[in-house]
Short mmCIF file of C-alpha atoms and ligand atoms in Angstrom, two decimals:
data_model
loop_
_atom_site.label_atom_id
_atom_site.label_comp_id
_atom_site.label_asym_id
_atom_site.label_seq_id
_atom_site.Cartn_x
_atom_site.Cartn_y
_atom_site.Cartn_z
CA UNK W 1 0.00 0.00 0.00
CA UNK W 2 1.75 3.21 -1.07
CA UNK W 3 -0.86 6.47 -0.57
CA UNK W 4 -3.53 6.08 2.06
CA UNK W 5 -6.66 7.52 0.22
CA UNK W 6 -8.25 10.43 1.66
CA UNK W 7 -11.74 10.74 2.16
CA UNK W 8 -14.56 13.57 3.62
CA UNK W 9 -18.02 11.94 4.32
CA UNK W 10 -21.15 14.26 4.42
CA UNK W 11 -23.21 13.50 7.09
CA UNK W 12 -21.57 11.07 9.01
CA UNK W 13 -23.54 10.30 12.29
CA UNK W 14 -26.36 8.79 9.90
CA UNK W 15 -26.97 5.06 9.16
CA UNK W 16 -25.09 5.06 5.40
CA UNK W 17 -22.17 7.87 7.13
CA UNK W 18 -21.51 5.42 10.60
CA UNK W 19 -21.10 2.14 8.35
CA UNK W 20 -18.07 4.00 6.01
CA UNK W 21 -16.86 4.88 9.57
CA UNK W 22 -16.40 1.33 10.30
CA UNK W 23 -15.06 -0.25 7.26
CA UNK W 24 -12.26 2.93 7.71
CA UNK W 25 -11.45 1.82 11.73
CA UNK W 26 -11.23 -1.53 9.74
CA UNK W 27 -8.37 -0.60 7.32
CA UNK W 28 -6.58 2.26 8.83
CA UNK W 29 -3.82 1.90 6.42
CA UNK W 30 -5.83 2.37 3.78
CA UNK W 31 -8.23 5.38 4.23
CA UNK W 32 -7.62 8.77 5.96
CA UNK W 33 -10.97 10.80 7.19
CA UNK W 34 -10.46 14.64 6.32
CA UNK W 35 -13.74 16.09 7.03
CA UNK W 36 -16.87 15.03 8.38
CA UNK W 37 -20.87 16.49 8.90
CA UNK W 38 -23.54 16.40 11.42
CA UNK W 39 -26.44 17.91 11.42
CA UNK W 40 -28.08 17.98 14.40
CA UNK W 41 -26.21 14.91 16.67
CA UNK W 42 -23.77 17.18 18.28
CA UNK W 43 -21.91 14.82 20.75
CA UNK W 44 -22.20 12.03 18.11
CA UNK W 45 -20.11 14.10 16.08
CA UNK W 46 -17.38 15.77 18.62
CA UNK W 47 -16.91 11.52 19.14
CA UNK W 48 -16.36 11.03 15.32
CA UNK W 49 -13.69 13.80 15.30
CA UNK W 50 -12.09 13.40 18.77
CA UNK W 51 -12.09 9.64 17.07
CA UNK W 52 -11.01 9.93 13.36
CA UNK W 53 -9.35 13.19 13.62
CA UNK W 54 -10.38 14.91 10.95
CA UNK W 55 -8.72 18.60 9.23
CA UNK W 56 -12.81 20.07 9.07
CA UNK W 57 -15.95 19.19 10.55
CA UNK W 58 -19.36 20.57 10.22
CA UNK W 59 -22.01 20.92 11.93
CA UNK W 60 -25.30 22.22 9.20
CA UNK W 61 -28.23 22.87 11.98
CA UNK W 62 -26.75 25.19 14.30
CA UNK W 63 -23.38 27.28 16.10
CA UNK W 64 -21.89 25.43 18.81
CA UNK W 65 -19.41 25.53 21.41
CA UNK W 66 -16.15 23.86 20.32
CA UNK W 67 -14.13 21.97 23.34
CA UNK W 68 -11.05 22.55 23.99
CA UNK W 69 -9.79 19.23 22.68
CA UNK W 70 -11.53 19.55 19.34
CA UNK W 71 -9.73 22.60 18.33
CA UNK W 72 -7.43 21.06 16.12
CA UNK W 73 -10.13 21.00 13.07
CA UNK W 74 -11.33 23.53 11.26
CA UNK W 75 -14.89 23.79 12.12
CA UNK W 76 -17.88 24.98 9.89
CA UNK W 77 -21.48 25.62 10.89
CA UNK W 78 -24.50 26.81 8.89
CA UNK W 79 -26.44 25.80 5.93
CA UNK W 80 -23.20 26.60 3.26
CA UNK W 81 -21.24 24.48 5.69
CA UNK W 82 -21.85 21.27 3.37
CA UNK W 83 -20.40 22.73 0.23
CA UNK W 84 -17.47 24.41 2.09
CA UNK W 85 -16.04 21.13 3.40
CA UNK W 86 -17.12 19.47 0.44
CA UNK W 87 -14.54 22.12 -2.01
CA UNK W 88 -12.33 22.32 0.89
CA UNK W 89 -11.55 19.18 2.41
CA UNK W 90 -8.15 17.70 1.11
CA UNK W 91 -9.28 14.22 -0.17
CA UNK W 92 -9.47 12.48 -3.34
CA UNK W 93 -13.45 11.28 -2.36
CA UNK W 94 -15.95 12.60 -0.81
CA UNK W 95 -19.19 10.43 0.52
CA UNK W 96 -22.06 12.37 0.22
CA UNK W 97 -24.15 10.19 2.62
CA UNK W 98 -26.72 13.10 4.25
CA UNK W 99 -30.24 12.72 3.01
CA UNK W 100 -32.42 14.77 1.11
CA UNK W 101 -32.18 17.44 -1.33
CA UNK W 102 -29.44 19.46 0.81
CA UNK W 103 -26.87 16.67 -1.26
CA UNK W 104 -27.07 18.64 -4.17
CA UNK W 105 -24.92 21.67 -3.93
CA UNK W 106 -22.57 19.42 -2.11
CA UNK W 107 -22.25 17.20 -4.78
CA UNK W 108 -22.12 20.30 -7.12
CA UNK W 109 -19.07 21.15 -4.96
CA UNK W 110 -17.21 18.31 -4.74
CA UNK W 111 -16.58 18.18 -8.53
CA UNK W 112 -15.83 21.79 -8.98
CA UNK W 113 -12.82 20.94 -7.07
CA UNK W 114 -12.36 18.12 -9.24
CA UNK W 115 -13.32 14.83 -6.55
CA UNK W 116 -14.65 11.67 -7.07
CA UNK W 117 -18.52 11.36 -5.14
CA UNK W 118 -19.69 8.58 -3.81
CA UNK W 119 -22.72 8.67 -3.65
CA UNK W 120 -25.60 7.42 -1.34
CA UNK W 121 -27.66 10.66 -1.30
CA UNK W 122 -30.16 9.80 -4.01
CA UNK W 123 -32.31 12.43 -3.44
CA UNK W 124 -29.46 15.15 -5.32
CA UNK W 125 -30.01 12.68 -8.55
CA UNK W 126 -32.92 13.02 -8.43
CA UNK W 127 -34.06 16.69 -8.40
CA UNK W 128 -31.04 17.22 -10.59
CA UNK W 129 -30.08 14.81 -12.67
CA UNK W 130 -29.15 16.26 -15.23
CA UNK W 131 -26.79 18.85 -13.80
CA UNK W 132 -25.30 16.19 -11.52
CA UNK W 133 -23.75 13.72 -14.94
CA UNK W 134 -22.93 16.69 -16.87
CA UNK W 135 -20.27 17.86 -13.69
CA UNK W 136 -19.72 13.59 -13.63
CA UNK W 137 -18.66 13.48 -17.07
CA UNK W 138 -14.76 11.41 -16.39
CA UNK W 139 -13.47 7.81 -18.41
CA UNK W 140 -14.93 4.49 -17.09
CA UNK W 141 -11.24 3.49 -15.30
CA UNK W 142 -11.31 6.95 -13.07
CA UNK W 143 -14.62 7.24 -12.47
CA UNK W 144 -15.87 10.88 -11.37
CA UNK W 145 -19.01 9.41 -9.33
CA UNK W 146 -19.54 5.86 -8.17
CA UNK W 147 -23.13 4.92 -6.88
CA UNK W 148 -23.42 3.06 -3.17
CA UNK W 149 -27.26 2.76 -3.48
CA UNK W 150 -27.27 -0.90 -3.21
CA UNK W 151 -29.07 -1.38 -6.35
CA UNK W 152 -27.55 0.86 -8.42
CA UNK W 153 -23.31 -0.46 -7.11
CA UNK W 154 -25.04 -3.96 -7.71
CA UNK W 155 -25.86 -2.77 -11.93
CA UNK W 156 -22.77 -0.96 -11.81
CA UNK W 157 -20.66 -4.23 -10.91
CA UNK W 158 -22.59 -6.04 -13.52
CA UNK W 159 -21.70 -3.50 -16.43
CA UNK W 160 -18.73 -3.59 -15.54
CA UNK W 161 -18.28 -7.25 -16.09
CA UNK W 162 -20.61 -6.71 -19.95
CA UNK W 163 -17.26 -5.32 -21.73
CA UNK W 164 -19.08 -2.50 -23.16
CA UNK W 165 -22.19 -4.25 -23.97
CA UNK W 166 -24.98 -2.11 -24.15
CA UNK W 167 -27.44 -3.32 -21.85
CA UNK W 168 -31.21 -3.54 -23.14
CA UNK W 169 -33.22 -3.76 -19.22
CA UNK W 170 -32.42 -2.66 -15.95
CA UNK W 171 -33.89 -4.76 -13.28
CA UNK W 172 -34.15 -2.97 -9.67
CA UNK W 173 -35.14 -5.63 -6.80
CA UNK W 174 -37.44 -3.93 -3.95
CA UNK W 175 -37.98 -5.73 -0.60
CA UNK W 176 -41.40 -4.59 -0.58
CA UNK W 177 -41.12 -3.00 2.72
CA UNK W 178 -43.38 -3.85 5.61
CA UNK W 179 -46.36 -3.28 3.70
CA UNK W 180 -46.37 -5.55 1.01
CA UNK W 181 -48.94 -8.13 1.82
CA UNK W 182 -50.96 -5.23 3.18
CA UNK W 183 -54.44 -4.74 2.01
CA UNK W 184 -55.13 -0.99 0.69
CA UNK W 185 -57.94 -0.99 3.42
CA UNK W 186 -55.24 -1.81 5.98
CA UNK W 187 -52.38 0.86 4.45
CA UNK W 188 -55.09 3.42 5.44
CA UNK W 189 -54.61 2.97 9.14
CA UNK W 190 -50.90 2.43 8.84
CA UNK W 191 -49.03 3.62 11.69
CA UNK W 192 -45.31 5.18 11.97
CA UNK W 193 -44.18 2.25 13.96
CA UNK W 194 -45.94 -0.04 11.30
CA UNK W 195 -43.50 1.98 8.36
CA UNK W 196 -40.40 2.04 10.34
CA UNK W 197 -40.56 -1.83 10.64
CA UNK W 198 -38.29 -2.42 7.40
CA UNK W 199 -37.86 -6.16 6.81
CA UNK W 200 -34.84 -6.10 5.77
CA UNK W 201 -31.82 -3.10 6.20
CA UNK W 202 -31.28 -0.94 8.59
CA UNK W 203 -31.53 2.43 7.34
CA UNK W 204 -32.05 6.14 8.87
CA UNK W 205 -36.24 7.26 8.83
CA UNK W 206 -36.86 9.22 5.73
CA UNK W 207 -35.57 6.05 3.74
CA UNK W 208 -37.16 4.00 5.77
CA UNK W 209 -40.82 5.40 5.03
CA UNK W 210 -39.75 5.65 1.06
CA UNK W 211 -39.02 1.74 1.12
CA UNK W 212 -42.40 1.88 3.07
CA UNK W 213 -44.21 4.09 0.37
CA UNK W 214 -42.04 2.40 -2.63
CA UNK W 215 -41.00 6.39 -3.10
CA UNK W 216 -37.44 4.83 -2.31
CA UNK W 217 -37.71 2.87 -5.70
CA UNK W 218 -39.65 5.46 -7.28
CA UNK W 219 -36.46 7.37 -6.59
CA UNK W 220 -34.36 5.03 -7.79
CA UNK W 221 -35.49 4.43 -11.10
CA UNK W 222 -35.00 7.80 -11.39
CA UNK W 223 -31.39 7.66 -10.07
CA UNK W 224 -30.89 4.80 -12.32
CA UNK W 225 -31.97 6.84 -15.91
CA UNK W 226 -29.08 9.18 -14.93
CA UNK W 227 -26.50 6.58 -14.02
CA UNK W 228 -27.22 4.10 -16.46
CA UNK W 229 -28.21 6.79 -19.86
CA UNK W 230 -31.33 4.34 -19.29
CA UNK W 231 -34.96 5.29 -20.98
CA UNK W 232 -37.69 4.81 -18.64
CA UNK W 233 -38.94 2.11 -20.53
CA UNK W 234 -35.65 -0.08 -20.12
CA UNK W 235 -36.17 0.42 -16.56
CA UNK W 236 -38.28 -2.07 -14.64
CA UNK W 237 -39.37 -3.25 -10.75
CA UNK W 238 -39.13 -6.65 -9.28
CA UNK W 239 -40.34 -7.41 -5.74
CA UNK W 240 -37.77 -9.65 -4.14
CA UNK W 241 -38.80 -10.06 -0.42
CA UNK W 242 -34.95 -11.47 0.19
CA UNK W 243 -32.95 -8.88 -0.60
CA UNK W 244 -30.33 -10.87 -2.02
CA UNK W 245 -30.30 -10.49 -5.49
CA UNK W 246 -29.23 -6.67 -5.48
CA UNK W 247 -30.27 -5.58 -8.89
CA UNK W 248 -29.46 -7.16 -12.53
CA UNK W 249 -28.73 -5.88 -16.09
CA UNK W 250 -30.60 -7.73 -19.40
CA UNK W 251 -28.65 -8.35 -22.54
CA UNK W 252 -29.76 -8.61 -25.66
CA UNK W 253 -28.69 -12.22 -25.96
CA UNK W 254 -31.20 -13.00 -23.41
CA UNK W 255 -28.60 -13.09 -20.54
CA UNK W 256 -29.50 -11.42 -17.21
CA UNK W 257 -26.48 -10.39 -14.76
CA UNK W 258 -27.23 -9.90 -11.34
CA UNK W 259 -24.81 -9.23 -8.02
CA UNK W 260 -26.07 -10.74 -4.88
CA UNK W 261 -24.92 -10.46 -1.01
CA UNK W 262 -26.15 -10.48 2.23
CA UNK W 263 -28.57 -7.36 2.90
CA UNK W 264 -25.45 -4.82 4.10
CA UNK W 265 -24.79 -1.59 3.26
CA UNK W 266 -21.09 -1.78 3.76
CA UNK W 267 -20.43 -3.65 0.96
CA UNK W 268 -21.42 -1.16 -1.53
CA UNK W 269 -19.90 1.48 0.46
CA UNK W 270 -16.94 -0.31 0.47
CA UNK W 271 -16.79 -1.11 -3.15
CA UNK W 272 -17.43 2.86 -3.93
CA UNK W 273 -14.32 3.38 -1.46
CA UNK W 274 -11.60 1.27 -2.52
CA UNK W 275 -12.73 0.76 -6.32
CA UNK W 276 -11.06 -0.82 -8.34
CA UNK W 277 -10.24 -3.11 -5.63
CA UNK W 278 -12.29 -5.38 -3.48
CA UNK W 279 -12.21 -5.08 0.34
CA UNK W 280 -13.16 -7.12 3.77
CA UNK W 281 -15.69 -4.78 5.15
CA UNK W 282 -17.66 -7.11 8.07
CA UNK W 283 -20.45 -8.36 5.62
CA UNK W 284 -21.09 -11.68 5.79
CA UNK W 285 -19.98 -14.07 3.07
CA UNK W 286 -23.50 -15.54 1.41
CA UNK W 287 -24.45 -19.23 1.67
CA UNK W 288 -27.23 -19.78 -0.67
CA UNK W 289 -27.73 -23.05 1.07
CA UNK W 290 -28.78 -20.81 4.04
CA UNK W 291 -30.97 -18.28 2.96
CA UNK W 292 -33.89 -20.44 1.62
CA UNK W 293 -36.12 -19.83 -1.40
CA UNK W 294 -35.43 -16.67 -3.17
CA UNK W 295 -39.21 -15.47 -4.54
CA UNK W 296 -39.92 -12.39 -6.96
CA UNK W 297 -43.25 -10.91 -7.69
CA UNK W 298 -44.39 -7.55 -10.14
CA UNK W 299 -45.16 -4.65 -7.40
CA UNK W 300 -48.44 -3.45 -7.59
CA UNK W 301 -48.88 -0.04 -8.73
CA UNK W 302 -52.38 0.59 -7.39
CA UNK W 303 -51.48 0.08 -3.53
CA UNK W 304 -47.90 1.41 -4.23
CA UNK W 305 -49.10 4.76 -6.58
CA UNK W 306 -45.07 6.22 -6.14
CA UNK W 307 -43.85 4.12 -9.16
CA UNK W 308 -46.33 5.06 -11.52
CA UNK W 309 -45.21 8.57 -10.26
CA UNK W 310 -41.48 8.46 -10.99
CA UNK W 311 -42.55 6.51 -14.85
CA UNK W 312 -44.71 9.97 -15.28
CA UNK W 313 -42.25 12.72 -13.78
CA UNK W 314 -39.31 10.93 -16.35
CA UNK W 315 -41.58 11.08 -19.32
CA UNK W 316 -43.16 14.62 -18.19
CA UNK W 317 -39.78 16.00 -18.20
CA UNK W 318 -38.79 19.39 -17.00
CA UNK W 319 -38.51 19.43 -13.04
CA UNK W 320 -40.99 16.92 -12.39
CA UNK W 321 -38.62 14.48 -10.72
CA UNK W 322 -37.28 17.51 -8.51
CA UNK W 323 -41.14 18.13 -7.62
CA UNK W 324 -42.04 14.43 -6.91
CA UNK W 325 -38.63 14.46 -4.38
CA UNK W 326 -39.30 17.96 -2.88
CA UNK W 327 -43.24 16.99 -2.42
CA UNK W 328 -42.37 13.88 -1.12
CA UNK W 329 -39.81 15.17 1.50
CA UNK W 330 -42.20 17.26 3.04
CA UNK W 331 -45.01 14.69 3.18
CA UNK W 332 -42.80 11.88 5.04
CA UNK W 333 -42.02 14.85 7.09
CA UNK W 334 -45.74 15.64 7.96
CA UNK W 335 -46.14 11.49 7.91
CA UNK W 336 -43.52 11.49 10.57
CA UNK W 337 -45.23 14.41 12.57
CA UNK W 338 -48.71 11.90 12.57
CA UNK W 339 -50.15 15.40 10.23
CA UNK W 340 -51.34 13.04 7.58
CA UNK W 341 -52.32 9.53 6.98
CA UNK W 342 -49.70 6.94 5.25
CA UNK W 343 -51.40 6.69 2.00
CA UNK W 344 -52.03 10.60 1.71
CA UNK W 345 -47.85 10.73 0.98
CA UNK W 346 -48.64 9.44 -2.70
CA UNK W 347 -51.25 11.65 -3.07
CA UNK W 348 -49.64 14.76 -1.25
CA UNK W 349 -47.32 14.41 -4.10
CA UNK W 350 -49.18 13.42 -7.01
CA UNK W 351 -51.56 16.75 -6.06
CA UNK W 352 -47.89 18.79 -5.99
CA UNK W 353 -46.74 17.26 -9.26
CA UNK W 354 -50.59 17.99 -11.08
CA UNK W 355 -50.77 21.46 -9.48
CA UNK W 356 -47.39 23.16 -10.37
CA UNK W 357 -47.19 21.52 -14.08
CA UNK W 358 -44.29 22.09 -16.47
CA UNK W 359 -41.03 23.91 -14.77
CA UNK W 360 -37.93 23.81 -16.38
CA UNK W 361 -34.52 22.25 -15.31
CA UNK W 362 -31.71 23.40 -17.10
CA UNK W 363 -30.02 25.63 -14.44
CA UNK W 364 -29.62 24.99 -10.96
CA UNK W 365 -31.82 28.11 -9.95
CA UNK W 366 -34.38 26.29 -11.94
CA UNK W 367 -34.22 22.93 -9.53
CA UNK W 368 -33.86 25.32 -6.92
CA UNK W 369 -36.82 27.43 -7.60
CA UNK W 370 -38.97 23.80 -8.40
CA UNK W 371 -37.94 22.31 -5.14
CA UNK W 372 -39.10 25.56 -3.23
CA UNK W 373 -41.90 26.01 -4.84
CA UNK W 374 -43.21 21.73 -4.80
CA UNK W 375 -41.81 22.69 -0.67
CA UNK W 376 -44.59 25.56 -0.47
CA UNK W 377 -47.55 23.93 -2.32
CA UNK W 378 -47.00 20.63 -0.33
CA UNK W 379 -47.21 22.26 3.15
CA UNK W 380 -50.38 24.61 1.49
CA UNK W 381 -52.10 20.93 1.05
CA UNK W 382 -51.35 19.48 4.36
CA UNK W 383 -53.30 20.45 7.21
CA UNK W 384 -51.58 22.18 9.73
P1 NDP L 1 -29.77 9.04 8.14
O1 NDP L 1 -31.02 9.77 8.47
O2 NDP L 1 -29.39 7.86 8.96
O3 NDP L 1 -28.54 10.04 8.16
C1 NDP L 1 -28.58 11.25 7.49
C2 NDP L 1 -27.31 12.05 7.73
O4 NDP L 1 -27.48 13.33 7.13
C3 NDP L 1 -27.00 12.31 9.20
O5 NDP L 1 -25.61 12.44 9.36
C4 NDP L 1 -27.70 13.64 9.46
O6 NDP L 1 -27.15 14.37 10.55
C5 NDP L 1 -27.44 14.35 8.15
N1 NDP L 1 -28.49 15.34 7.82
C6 NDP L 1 -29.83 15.24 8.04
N2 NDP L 1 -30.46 16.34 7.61
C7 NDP L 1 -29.51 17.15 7.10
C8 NDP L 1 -29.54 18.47 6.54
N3 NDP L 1 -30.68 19.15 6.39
N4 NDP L 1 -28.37 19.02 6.15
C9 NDP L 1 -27.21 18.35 6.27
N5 NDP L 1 -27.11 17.10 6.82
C10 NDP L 1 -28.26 16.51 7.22
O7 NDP L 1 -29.89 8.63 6.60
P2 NDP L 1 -29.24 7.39 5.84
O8 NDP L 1 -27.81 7.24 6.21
O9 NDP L 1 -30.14 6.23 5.96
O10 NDP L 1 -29.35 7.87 4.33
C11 NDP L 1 -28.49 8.85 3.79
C12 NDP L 1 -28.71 8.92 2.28
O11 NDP L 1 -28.31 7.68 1.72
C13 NDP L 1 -30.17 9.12 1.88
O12 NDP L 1 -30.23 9.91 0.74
C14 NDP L 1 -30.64 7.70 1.58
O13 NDP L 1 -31.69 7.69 0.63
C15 NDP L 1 -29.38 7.09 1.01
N6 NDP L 1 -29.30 5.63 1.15
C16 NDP L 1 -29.31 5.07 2.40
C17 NDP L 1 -29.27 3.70 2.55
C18 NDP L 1 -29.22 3.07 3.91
O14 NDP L 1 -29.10 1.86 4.02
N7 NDP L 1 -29.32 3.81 4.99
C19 NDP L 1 -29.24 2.80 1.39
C20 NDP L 1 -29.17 3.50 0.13
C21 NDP L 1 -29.21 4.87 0.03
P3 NDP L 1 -27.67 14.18 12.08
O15 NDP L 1 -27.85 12.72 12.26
O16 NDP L 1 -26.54 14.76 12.87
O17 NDP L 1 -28.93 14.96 12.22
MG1 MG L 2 -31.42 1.16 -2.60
#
């Protein structure tokens, strides 16, 4: 091992930011941490630093008092405190692992000054797409952005392996969520506890409630047309209650490749950190012979209304896909806060998408102004 690689990871007391935190304590000769971000969990944060010793830290929500002991770092605080680590931090990668929109500009950032993103946040693919691959634009052996969605590293390894081949389908597995033998009549009643009981991962809340909703593949079909230069049409949804089978890519010889693992996030993470190389990261090894019938099924688009939604914010162009993620933000948001029922997030946003209509996208004042404005007419819709 000659150069340890360095590495700033955006929003790193969350669920995707803690498990890149671990597979780094795991190979200490191989990764340096130069920044990190919090947003609101303070103390979790001084630990991280007092921890992994980092040049800058962040904190986005508030102003704090440094101690003594954690003077060493730079420190940041405020809403631009993202994107200033992100174009300041001296690292060759930077994670962007916070959730929601916020990812954006940091992602924005990170390429200005010319480093490779990993990235988790799907939410900045999202709402802007196409601004996102245009600062991405780098040759296939040094990569300028390298997914860690697990669905998206799993199509990613298999293209990879397809020598240029152009792929003709996209398959993106879903676990269903906790709701997928529900009735619609039962959804209705649906309670937070009942949408933070994911079968499968272990994720932070907002995600959580998407793989709930199906907004988290909704989102990721999305995510996929940018990655992939996929049409909407070569982009489809199997249920796969396991988990196992990641994702797979269809060739036009009738040949599907697929990348399975045990359900953990820190072996994408960890492919996205040391690529081109493979690393030990703590995920289990699969044995087939252990994890009993593997089972797929079409999702249904009547009880889970958020795929139909991403298939018509692709082909409506424009900023639709920015309003869908905006709207939906807010409505897990007012989910969370018990404001509205679990089947009124789909419509919350499918009102949002209908009401504002055609916005453009080509700037990123325009995904700005879309966001804020899907933001405003969501919370007009939900009662207060
Ligand atoms: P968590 O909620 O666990 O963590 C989010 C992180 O972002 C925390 O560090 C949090 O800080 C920070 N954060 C929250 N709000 C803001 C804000 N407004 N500004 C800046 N930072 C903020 O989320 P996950 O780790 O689960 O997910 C992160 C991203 O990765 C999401 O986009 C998700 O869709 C994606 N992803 C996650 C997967 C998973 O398994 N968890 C799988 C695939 C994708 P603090 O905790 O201090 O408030
Ligand atoms: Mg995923």
């Amino acid at each position: 091992m000659t150069m340890k690689r360095r590495i700033a990871i955006l929003g790193s007391t969350g669920s995707i930011g803690t498990q890149a935190l671990d597979i780094i304590s795991q190979h200490p000769d191989r990764f340096e941490v130069t920044a990190l971000s919090a947003h609101s969990q303070t103390e979790a944060l001084f630990e991280q630093v007092r921890r992994h010793r980092p040049k800058l830290a962040a904190l986005t929500s508030k102003e704090v008092q440094i101690p003594d002991d954690l003077r060493f770092c730079d420190w940041y605080f405020g809403e631009n405190a993202l994107t200033d680590i992100a174009s300041l931090a001296p690292c060759e990668d930077v994670l962007v692992s916070v959730v929601g929109m916020v990812g954006l500009r940091s992602v924005l950032a990170a390429r200005k000054a010319s480093k490779r993103v990993l990235l988790a946040n799907k939410e900045a693919l999202v709402a802007g797409g196409q601004l996102v691959m245009d600062a991405c634009k780098a040759p296939a052996e040094d990569p300028a952005l390298i997914p860690v969605d697990s669905e998206h590293s799993a199509i990613y390894q298999a293209l990879l392996s397809a020598n240029g081949n152009p792929f003709e389908r996209i398959i993106l597995t879903a676990s269903g969520g906790p709701f997928r033998t529900w009735t619609l009549e039962e959804m209705k009643t649906a309670r937070l506890s009942d949408a933070l009981k994911h079968p499968n991962w272990e994720m932070g809340q907002k995600i959580t409630i998407d793989s709930a909703t199906m907004f988290n593949k909704a989102l990721e079909i999305i995510e996929a047309k940018w990655l992939f230069d996929a049409k909407p049409q070569q982009i489809e949804v199997l249920v796969h209650p396991q988990s196992i089978i990641h994702s797979l890519v269809g060739f036009k010889d009738g040949a599907l490749l697929a990348q399975l693992g045990m359900p953990d996030m820190r072996s994408p993470i960890a492919f996205a950190m040391a690529f081109p190389e493979r690393i030990s990261n703590g995920t289990p090894s699969l044995r087939l012979e252990l994890s009993g019938n593997l089972s797929f099924e079409a999702p249904d688009l009547v009880r889970f209304p958020a795929i139909r939604l991403a298939y018509e914010s692709l082909n409506a162009t424009g900023a639709a896909c920015c309003i869908l993620n905006a709207a939906n933000e807010i409505a897990v948001e007012a989910f969370i806060q018990g404001k509205i029922g679990f089947l009124d997030i789909a419509l919350t946003v499918e009102q949002v998408l209908h009401d504002i209509g055609y916005l453009s996208a080509d700037s990123l004042d325009d995904i700005l102004y879309a966001d804020d404005r899907a933001r405003t007419i969501a919370r007009g819709i939900i009662p207060t």
